[in-house]
mmCIF file of C-alpha atoms in Angstrom:
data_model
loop_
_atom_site.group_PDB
_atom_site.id
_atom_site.type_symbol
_atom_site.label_atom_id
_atom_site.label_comp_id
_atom_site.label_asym_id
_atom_site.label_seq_id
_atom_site.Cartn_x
_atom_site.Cartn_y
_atom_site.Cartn_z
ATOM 1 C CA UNK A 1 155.107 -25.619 179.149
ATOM 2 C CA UNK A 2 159.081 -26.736 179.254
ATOM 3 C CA UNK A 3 158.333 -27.078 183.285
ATOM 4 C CA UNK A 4 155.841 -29.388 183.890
ATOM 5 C CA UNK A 5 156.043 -31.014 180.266
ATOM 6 C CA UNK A 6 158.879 -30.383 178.293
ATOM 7 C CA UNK A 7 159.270 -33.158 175.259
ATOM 8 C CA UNK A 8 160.859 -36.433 176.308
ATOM 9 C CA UNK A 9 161.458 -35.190 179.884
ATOM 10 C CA UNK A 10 159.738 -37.580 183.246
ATOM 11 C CA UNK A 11 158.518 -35.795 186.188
ATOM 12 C CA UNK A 12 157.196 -36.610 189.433
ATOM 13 C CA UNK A 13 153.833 -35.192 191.282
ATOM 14 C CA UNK A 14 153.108 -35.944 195.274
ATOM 15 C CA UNK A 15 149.525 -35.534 196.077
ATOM 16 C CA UNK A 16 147.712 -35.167 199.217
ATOM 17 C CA UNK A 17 144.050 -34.889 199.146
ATOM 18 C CA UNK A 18 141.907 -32.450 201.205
ATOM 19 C CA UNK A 19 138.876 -32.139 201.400
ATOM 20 C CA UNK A 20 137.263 -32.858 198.161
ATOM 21 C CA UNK A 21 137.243 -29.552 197.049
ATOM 22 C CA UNK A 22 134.920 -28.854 199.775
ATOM 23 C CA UNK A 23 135.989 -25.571 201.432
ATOM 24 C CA UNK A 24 134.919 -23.743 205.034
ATOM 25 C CA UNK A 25 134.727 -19.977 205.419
ATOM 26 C CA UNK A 26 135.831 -18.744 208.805
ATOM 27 C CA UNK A 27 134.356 -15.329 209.533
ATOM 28 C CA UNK A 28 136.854 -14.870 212.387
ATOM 29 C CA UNK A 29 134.035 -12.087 213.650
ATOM 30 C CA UNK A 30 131.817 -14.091 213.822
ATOM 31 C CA UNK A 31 133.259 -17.550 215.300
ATOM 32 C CA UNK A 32 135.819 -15.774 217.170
ATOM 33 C CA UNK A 33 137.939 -18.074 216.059
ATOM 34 C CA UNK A 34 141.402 -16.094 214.702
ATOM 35 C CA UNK A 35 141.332 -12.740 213.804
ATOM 36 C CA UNK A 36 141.726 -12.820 210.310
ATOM 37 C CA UNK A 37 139.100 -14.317 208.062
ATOM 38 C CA UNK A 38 140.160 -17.747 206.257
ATOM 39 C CA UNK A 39 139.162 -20.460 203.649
ATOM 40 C CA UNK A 40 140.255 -23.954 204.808
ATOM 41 C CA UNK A 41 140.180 -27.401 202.781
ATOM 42 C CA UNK A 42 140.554 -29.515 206.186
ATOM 43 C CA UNK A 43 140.852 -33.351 206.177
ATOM 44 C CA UNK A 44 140.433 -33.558 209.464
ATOM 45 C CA UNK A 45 141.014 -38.011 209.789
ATOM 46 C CA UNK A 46 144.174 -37.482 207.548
ATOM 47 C CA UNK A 47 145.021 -34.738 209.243
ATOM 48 C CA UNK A 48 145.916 -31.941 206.430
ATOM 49 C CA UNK A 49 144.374 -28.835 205.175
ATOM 50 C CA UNK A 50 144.964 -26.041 202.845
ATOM 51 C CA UNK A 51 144.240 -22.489 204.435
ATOM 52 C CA UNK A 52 144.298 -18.840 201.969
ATOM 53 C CA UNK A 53 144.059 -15.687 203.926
ATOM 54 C CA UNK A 54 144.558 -11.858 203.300
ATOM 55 C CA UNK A 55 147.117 -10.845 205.284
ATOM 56 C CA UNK A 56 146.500 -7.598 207.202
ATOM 57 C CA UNK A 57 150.043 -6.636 208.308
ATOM 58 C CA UNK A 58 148.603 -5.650 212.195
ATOM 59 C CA UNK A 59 150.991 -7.813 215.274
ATOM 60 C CA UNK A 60 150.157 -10.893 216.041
ATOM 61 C CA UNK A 61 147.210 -12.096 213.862
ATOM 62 C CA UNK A 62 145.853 -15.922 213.973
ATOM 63 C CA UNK A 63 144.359 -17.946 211.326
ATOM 64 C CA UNK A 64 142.104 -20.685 211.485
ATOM 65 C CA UNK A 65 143.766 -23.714 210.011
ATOM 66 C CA UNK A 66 140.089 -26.444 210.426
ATOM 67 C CA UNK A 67 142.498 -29.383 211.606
ATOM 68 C CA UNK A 68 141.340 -30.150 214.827
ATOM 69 C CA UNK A 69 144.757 -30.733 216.627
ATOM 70 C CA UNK A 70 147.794 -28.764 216.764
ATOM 71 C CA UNK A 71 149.466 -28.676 213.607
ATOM 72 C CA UNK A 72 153.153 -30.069 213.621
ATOM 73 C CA UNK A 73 154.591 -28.608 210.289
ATOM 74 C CA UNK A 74 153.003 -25.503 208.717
ATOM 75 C CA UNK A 75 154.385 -24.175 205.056
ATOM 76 C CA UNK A 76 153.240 -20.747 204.506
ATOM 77 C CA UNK A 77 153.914 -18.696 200.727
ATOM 78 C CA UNK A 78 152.798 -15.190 199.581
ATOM 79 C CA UNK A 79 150.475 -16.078 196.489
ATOM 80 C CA UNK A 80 150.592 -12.140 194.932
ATOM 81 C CA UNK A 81 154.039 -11.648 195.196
ATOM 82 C CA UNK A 82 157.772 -12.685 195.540
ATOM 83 C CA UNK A 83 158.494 -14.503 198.992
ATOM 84 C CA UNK A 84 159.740 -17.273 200.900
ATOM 85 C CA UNK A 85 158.315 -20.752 202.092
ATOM 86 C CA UNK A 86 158.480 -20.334 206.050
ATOM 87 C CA UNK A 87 157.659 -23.303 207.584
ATOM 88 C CA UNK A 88 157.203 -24.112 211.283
ATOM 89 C CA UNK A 89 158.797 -27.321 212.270
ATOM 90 C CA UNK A 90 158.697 -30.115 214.844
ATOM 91 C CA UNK A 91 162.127 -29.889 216.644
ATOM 92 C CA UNK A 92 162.469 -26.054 216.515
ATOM 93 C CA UNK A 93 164.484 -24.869 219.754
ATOM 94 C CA UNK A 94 161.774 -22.579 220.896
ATOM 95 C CA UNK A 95 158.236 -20.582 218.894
ATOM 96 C CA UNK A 96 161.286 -17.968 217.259
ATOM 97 C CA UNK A 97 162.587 -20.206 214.930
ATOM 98 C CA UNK A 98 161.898 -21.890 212.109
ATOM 99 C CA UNK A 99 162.905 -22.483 208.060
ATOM 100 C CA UNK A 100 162.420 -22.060 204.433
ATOM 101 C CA UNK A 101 161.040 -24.588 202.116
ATOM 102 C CA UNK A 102 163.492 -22.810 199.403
ATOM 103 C CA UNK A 103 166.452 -22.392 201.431
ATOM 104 C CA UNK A 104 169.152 -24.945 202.488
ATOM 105 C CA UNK A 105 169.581 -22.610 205.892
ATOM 106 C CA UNK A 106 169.276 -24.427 209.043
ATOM 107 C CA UNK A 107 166.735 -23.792 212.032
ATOM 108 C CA UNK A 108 166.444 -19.296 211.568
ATOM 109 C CA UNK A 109 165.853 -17.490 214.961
ATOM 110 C CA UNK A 110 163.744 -14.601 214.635
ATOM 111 C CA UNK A 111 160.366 -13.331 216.046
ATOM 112 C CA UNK A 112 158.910 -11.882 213.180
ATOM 113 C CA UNK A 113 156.744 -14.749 210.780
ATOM 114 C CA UNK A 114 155.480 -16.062 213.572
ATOM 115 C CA UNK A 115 155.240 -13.693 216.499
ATOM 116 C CA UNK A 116 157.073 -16.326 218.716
ATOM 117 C CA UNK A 117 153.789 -18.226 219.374
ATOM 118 C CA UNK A 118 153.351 -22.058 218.986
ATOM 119 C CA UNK A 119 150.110 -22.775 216.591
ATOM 120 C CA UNK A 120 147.099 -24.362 218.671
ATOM 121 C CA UNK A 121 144.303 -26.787 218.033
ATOM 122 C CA UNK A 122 142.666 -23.979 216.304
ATOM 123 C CA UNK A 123 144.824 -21.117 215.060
ATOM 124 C CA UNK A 124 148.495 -20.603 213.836
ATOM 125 C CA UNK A 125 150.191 -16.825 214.676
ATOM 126 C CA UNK A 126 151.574 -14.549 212.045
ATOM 127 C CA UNK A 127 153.309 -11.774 213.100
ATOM 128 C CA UNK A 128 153.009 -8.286 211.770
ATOM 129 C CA UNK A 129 156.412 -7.376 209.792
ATOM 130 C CA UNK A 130 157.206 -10.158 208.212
ATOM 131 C CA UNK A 131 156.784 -9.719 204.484
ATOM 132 C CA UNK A 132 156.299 -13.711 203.888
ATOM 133 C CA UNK A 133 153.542 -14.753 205.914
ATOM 134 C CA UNK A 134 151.075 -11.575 206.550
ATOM 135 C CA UNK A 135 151.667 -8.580 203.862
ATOM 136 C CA UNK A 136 148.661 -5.942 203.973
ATOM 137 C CA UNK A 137 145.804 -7.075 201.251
ATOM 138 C CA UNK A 138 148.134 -9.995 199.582
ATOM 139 C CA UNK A 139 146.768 -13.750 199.845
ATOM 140 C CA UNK A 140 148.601 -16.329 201.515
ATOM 141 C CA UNK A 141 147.772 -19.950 201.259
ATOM 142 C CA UNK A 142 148.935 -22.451 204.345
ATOM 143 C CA UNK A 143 149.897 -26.312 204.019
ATOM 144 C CA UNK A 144 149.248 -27.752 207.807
ATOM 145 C CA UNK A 145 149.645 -31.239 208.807
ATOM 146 C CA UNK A 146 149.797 -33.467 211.828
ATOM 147 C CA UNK A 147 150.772 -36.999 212.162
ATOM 148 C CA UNK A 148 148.305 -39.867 211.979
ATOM 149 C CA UNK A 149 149.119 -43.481 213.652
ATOM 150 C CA UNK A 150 149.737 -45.927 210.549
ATOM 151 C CA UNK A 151 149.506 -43.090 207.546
ATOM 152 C CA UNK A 152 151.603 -40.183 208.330
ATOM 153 C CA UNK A 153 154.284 -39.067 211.348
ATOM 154 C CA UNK A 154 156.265 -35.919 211.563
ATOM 155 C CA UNK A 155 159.172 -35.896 213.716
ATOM 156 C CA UNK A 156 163.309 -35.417 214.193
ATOM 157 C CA UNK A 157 165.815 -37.636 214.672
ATOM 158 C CA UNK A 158 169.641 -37.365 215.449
ATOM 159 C CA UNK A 159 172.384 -38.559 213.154
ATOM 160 C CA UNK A 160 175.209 -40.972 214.130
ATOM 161 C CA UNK A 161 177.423 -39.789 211.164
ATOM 162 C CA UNK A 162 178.107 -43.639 210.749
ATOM 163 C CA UNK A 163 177.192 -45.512 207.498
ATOM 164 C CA UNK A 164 175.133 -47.839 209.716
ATOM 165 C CA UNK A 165 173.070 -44.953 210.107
ATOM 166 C CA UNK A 166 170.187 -43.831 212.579
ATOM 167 C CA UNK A 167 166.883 -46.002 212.378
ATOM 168 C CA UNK A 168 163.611 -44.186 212.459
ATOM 169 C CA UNK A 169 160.847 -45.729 213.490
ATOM 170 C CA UNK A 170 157.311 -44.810 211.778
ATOM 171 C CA UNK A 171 155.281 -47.702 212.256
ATOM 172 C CA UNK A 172 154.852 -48.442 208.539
ATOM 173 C CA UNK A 173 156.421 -48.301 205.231
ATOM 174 C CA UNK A 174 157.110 -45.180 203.671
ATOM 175 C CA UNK A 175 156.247 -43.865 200.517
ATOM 176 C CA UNK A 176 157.607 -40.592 200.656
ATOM 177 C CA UNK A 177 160.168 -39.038 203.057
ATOM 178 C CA UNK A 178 161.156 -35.656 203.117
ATOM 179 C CA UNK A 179 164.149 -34.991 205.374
ATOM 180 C CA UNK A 180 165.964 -31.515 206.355
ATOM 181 C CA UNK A 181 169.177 -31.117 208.848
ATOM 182 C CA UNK A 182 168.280 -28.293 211.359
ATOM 183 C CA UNK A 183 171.161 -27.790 213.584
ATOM 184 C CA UNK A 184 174.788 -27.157 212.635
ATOM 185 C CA UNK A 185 177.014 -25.550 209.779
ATOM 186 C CA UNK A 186 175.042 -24.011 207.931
ATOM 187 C CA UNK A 187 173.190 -24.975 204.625
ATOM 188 C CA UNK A 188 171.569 -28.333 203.834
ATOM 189 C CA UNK A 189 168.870 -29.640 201.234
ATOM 190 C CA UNK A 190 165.593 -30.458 201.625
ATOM 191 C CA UNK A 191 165.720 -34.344 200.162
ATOM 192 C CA UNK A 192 163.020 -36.192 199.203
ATOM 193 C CA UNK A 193 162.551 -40.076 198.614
ATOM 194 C CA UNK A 194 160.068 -42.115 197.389
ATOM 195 C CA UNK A 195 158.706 -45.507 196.646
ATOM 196 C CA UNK A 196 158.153 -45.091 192.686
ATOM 197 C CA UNK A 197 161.033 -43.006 191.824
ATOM 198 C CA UNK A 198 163.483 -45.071 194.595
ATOM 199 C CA UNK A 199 161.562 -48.611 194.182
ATOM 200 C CA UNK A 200 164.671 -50.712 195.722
ATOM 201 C CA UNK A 201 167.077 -50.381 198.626
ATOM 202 C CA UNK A 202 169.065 -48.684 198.922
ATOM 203 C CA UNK A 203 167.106 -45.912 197.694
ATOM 204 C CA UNK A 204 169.106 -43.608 195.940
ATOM 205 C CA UNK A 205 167.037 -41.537 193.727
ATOM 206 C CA UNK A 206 166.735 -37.848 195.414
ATOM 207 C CA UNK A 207 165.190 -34.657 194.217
ATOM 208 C CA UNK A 208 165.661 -31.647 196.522
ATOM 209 C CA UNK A 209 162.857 -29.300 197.669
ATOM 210 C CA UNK A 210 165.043 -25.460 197.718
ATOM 211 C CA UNK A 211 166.899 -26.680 194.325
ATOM 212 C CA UNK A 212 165.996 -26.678 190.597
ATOM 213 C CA UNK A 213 168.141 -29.178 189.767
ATOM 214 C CA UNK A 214 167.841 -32.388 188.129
ATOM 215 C CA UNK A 215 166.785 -36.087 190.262
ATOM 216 C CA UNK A 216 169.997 -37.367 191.586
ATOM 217 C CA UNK A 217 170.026 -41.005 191.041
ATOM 218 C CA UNK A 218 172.832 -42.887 192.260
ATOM 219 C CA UNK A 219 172.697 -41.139 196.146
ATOM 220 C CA UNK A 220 173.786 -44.194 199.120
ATOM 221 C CA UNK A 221 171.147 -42.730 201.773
ATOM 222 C CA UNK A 222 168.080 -44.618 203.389
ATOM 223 C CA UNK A 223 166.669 -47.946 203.165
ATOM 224 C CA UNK A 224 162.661 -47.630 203.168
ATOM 225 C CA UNK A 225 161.782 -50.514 205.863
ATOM 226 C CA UNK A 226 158.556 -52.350 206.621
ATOM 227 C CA UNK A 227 158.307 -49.713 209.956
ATOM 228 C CA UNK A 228 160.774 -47.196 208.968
ATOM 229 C CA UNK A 229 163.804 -45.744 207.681
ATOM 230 C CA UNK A 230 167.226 -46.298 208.213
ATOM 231 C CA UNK A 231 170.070 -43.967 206.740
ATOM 232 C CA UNK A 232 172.800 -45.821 204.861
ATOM 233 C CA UNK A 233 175.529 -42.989 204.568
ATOM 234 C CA UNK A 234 177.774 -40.806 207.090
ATOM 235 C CA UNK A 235 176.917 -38.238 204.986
ATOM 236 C CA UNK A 236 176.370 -34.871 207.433
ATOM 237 C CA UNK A 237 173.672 -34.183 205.239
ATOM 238 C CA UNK A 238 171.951 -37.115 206.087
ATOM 239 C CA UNK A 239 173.347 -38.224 209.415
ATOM 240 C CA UNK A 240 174.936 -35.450 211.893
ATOM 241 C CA UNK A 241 173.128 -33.218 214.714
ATOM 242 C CA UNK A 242 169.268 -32.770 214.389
ATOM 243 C CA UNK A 243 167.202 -33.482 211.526
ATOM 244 C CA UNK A 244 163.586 -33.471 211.362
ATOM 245 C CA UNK A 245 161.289 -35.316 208.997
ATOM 246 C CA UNK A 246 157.398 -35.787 207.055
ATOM 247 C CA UNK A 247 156.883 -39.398 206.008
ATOM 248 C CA UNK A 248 153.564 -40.692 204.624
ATOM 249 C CA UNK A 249 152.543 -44.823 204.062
ATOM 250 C CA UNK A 250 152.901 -46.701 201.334
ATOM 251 C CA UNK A 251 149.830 -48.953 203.582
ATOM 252 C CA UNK A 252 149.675 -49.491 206.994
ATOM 253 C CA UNK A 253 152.127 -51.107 209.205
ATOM 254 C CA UNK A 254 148.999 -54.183 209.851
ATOM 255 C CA UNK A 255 149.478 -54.756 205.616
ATOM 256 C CA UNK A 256 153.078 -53.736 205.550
ATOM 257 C CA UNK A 257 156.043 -56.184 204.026
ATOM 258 C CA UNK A 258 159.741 -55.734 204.042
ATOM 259 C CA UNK A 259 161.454 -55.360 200.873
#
């Protein structure tokens, strides 16, 4: 399949395990817990877990996301049917907005994927009309994390839009880093970095997240440090108004080198 292994082509695969396949059926009857019934895969130490769910189209609905703590970035997708990736994010201005996995849009301010309700150590909120996150009898599956000290953090920062760019401090060294621009104009990509594909500073090989397009590969942008990132461009993209971020470790800061 020409996609995921077309002749002489390389690709790239970023993996995050679960639970070991081990899954947890939420009757939300019976636990009370939500309102509509889910499956989680929760890693509850690493602090990710896959959720499905039937949506039931009905205002204000919950789902049981088997984290433990209050999810920082949740990526929702329709499985049955066309639709976008909404994704609640750390620095939204308020429970209304939020953005698209497949879209370059900044922050989007509307009440309807997720009723205008902030997720909780138990549940996220799906609103009722919103044909992405909770269409009657379609399944829906639900990417949730939360930062870890030393493994992952999940977070914003604001730009400089000076080529000795804004420093972000993680407390380790990254291994992947996906960054989005929030605030401002009005489209930006989704970039990701990471430590195999970019495996010097400064690390300038770049696929983006809401395009098809090929790996950029000579892109002046961050500097993976021994705690951090630092962005190495005035690029707006990069470095202007709010951004927010997901970064994972390559090890912990205790084992962590510079480069």
């Amino acid at each position: 399949y020409e996609r995921n292994n077309a002749d002489g082509s390389t690709y790239v695969a970023w993996n995050w395990k679960a639970n070991g396949g081990t899954t947890t059926t939420n009757d939300a009857s019976s636990t009370s817990i939500g309102s509509i019934d889910s499956v989680f895969q929760a890693n509850t130490t690493a602090r990710f877990s896959i959720v499905t769910y039937t949506g039931i189209a009905s205002a204000n609905q919950t789902v049981a996301h088997g984290l433990g703590v209050v999810p920082e970035m949740i990526m929702i997708k329709k499985r049955d049917s066309t639709s976008n990736w909404n994704v609640i994010h750390p620095n939204r201005a308020s429970n209304d907005h939020y953005l698209q996995l497949n879209s370059g849009s900044v922050s989007i301010n509307t009440n309807t994927p997720f009723a205008n309700t902030a997720p909780t150590t138990t549940v996220f909120t799906v609103g009722a009309s919103d044909g992405d996150v909770n269409t009657d009898a379609e399944s829906h599956v639900a990417y949730c994390f939360a930062s870890v000290e030393g493994y992952s953090k999940i977070s914003s920062y604001t730009g400089n839009v000076d080529a000795d760019g804004t420093f972000v401090y993680l407390g380790f060294r990254p291994a992947w880093v996906i960054v989005k621009r929030t605030t401002g104009g009005s489209t930006y990509n989704w970039f990701i970095h990471d430590n195999k594909r970019g495996a010097s500073n400064v690390n300038k090989e770049r696929l983006n997240a809401d395009a098809s397009g090929a790996e950029a590969t000579n892109i002046t942008s961050m500097d993976f440090l021994s705690n951090g990132f630092k962005i190495r461009t005035a690029n707006t993209s990069y470095n202007e108004a709010s951004f927010i971020y997901m970064a994972f470790a390559e090890q912990p800061f205790k084992y962590a080198n510079a480069r």
